[in-house]
Amino acid sequence: MARAFLSINGDRCDSDYERAIVDDLIERGIRYKYEDVEHARLYYATPVMNGLCEACGTSGVQVVQKRYRTLDLYLPDQDIIVEVKGKFSGTYRTYMRHIKRCNPDKDIRMIFMADNWQTKAKIRRYSDFCRTHGIPVAVGDPRQKPGTKAYGEGGIPDAWL
C-alpha cells in the first residue's frame, strides 16, 4: 500500500511535497480542492503504435487511446488546475504534453520542488519544458527558506492568486 501523507485538514496526499503545498494553501486561507474529479480529471489521448482501424481495416492511420488523469489541485476562485511535482520523469513529461494539447481551454500550471535538469546531459530544466509547452510554472518548497537559489519563492506564487 502506498504511503499516505496527511495534510492539516486530513487530505491524503501522495508525497510529502504535495502535503507541504496543501498545508501552505490552508495556512494562507486559499480555497482548494485536492484531486477534484469534477474539475481536475482531464482527458488526454496517446497514440497507439501499429494501430489498426477495425471499422475500415486501414493500418497506419493515427489511432489514439483515450485516457484520463486527475491532477493534484484545483483552485476554484481562480479556476486554475495545478500539478505538484518533485521529480519530473520523461514519462510524466509525456503525460503533461498530451494533457495540455487535449485541454487547451483549461488553465493548467505546474509547481516543482526544485528546478532540476531533465536529463544527465543538462540540456533543459523542468521550467524550460513548461515554457516550451505553454504551461505556467513556479518553483518552490514552502518548507525551505524562501528565496534560496534551489527552492524559489516557496509555495504557490501570490501572482497566481
Short mmCIF file of C-alpha atoms in Angstrom, two decimals:
data_model
loop_
_atom_site.label_atom_id
_atom_site.label_comp_id
_atom_site.label_asym_id
_atom_site.label_seq_id
_atom_site.Cartn_x
_atom_site.Cartn_y
_atom_site.Cartn_z
CA MET A 1 0.00 0.00 0.00
CA ALA A 2 1.27 3.45 -0.90
CA ARG A 3 2.37 5.65 1.94
CA ALA A 4 -0.08 8.48 2.64
CA PHE A 5 0.90 11.93 3.80
CA LEU A 6 -1.91 13.68 5.70
CA SER A 7 -2.42 17.41 5.37
CA ILE A 8 -3.55 19.61 8.26
CA ASN A 9 -7.20 19.03 7.32
CA GLY A 10 -6.83 15.30 6.57
CA ASP A 11 -6.29 15.18 2.78
CA ARG A 12 -4.32 12.03 1.87
CA CYS A 13 -1.54 13.40 -0.34
CA ASP A 14 0.74 11.23 -2.47
CA SER A 15 4.00 12.84 -1.34
CA ASP A 16 5.41 14.93 1.45
CA TYR A 17 5.92 17.78 -1.03
CA GLU A 18 2.24 17.71 -2.05
CA ARG A 19 1.32 17.76 1.63
CA ALA A 20 3.57 20.79 2.19
CA ILE A 21 1.90 22.67 -0.70
CA VAL A 22 -1.60 21.79 0.57
CA ASP A 23 -0.70 22.80 4.13
CA ASP A 24 0.69 26.09 2.80
CA LEU A 25 -2.60 26.78 1.00
CA ILE A 26 -4.55 26.02 4.18
CA GLU A 27 -2.34 28.28 6.30
CA ARG A 28 -2.72 31.09 3.75
CA GLY A 29 -6.51 30.69 3.70
CA ILE A 30 -6.67 29.80 0.00
CA ARG A 31 -9.59 27.64 -1.11
CA TYR A 32 -8.61 24.49 -3.00
CA LYS A 33 -9.84 21.02 -3.86
CA TYR A 34 -7.39 18.13 -3.77
CA GLU A 35 -7.60 15.71 -6.73
CA ASP A 36 -11.04 17.07 -7.61
CA VAL A 37 -12.59 14.63 -10.09
CA GLU A 38 -15.12 17.21 -11.34
CA HIS A 39 -12.57 19.88 -12.31
CA ALA A 40 -9.08 18.32 -12.29
CA ARG A 41 -9.78 14.99 -14.03
CA LEU A 42 -8.63 15.68 -17.56
CA TYR A 43 -8.93 13.75 -20.80
CA TYR A 44 -5.89 13.10 -22.95
CA ALA A 45 -5.11 10.88 -25.93
CA THR A 46 -1.98 8.87 -26.59
CA PRO A 47 -1.04 7.35 -29.93
CA VAL A 48 -1.37 3.58 -30.31
CA MET A 49 1.66 2.10 -32.03
CA ASN A 50 0.88 -0.10 -35.05
CA GLY A 51 -2.80 0.87 -34.72
CA LEU A 52 -5.47 -0.63 -36.93
CA CYS A 53 -8.90 0.84 -37.61
CA GLU A 54 -11.33 -2.06 -37.08
CA ALA A 55 -14.13 -0.20 -38.87
CA CYS A 56 -12.34 0.13 -42.21
CA GLY A 57 -9.33 -2.19 -41.80
CA THR A 58 -6.83 0.57 -42.59
CA SER A 59 -3.49 0.32 -40.85
CA GLY A 60 -1.03 3.12 -40.30
CA VAL A 61 -3.76 5.65 -39.51
CA GLN A 62 -3.48 7.80 -36.41
CA VAL A 63 -5.19 5.68 -33.75
CA VAL A 64 -5.29 7.02 -30.20
CA GLN A 65 -6.23 5.66 -26.83
CA LYS A 66 -8.48 7.87 -24.71
CA ARG A 67 -7.21 8.27 -21.16
CA TYR A 68 -7.88 10.34 -18.04
CA ARG A 69 -5.64 11.69 -15.33
CA THR A 70 -6.58 13.64 -12.20
CA LEU A 71 -4.17 16.47 -11.45
CA ASP A 72 -3.36 17.46 -7.88
CA LEU A 73 -5.05 20.76 -7.07
CA TYR A 74 -7.99 22.77 -8.28
CA LEU A 75 -8.15 26.41 -7.13
CA PRO A 76 -11.84 27.29 -7.59
CA ASP A 77 -11.54 31.05 -7.02
CA GLN A 78 -9.02 31.30 -9.86
CA ASP A 79 -10.25 28.35 -11.99
CA ILE A 80 -6.68 27.02 -12.08
CA ILE A 81 -5.52 23.39 -12.09
CA VAL A 82 -2.08 22.85 -10.53
CA GLU A 83 0.11 19.77 -10.80
CA VAL A 84 2.68 19.44 -7.99
CA LYS A 85 5.88 17.56 -8.84
CA GLY A 86 9.11 16.71 -7.13
CA LYS A 87 10.68 14.54 -9.84
CA PHE A 88 9.52 15.21 -13.42
CA SER A 89 10.32 11.99 -15.28
CA GLY A 90 10.22 11.52 -19.04
CA THR A 91 7.02 9.51 -18.74
CA TYR A 92 5.33 12.26 -16.80
CA ARG A 93 6.58 14.93 -19.27
CA THR A 94 4.83 12.92 -21.99
CA TYR A 95 1.59 12.83 -19.96
CA MET A 96 1.70 16.58 -19.43
CA ARG A 97 2.39 17.30 -23.09
CA HIS A 98 -0.69 15.24 -24.11
CA ILE A 99 -2.86 16.68 -21.32
CA LYS A 100 -2.02 20.27 -22.31
CA ARG A 101 -2.60 19.54 -26.03
CA CYS A 102 -6.01 17.93 -25.39
CA ASN A 103 -7.22 20.60 -22.92
CA PRO A 104 -6.36 23.99 -24.47
CA ASP A 105 -9.29 25.65 -22.67
CA LYS A 106 -8.00 24.69 -19.18
CA ASP A 107 -5.58 26.81 -17.16
CA ILE A 108 -3.07 24.10 -16.22
CA ARG A 109 0.01 25.08 -14.20
CA MET A 110 2.88 23.27 -12.54
CA ILE A 111 4.91 23.79 -9.39
CA PHE A 112 8.18 21.97 -8.79
CA MET A 113 10.09 21.44 -5.57
CA ALA A 114 13.33 22.38 -7.37
CA ASP A 115 14.12 23.31 -10.97
CA ASN A 116 16.20 20.23 -11.74
CA TRP A 117 17.71 19.17 -15.04
CA GLN A 118 15.57 16.89 -17.21
CA THR A 119 18.49 14.64 -18.11
CA LYS A 120 22.05 13.99 -17.04
CA ALA A 121 23.15 15.81 -20.22
CA LYS A 122 21.81 19.02 -18.59
CA ILE A 123 20.20 20.41 -21.71
CA ARG A 124 16.90 21.65 -20.24
CA ARG A 125 15.41 22.24 -16.82
CA TYR A 126 11.86 21.36 -15.77
CA SER A 127 10.83 25.01 -16.17
CA ASP A 128 12.19 25.05 -19.74
CA PHE A 129 9.88 22.16 -20.63
CA CYS A 130 6.88 24.03 -19.22
CA ARG A 131 7.68 27.26 -21.04
CA THR A 132 8.16 25.34 -24.31
CA HIS A 133 4.69 23.79 -23.93
CA GLY A 134 2.89 26.92 -22.70
CA ILE A 135 2.47 25.73 -19.10
CA PRO A 136 2.87 28.44 -16.43
CA VAL A 137 5.46 27.22 -13.92
CA ALA A 138 6.68 28.01 -10.42
CA VAL A 139 9.45 26.55 -8.33
CA GLY A 140 9.33 26.47 -4.57
CA ASP A 141 9.07 24.45 -1.42
CA PRO A 142 7.27 26.13 1.50
CA ARG A 143 9.35 24.03 3.92
CA GLN A 144 12.57 25.69 2.76
CA LYS A 145 13.79 29.22 3.32
CA PRO A 146 12.03 31.35 0.65
CA GLY A 147 14.27 32.92 -1.93
CA THR A 148 17.09 30.41 -1.75
CA LYS A 149 18.57 29.58 -5.15
CA ALA A 150 17.48 25.94 -5.17
CA TYR A 151 13.97 26.42 -3.87
CA GLY A 152 12.48 29.55 -5.48
CA GLU A 153 9.91 31.55 -3.56
CA GLY A 154 8.04 28.93 -1.55
CA GLY A 155 4.57 27.56 -2.31
CA ILE A 156 2.03 28.61 -4.94
CA PRO A 157 3.01 32.13 -6.06
CA ASP A 158 0.84 35.05 -4.92
CA ALA A 159 0.69 36.19 -8.56
CA TRP A 160 -1.39 33.07 -9.35
CA LEU A 161 -3.93 34.01 -6.70
#
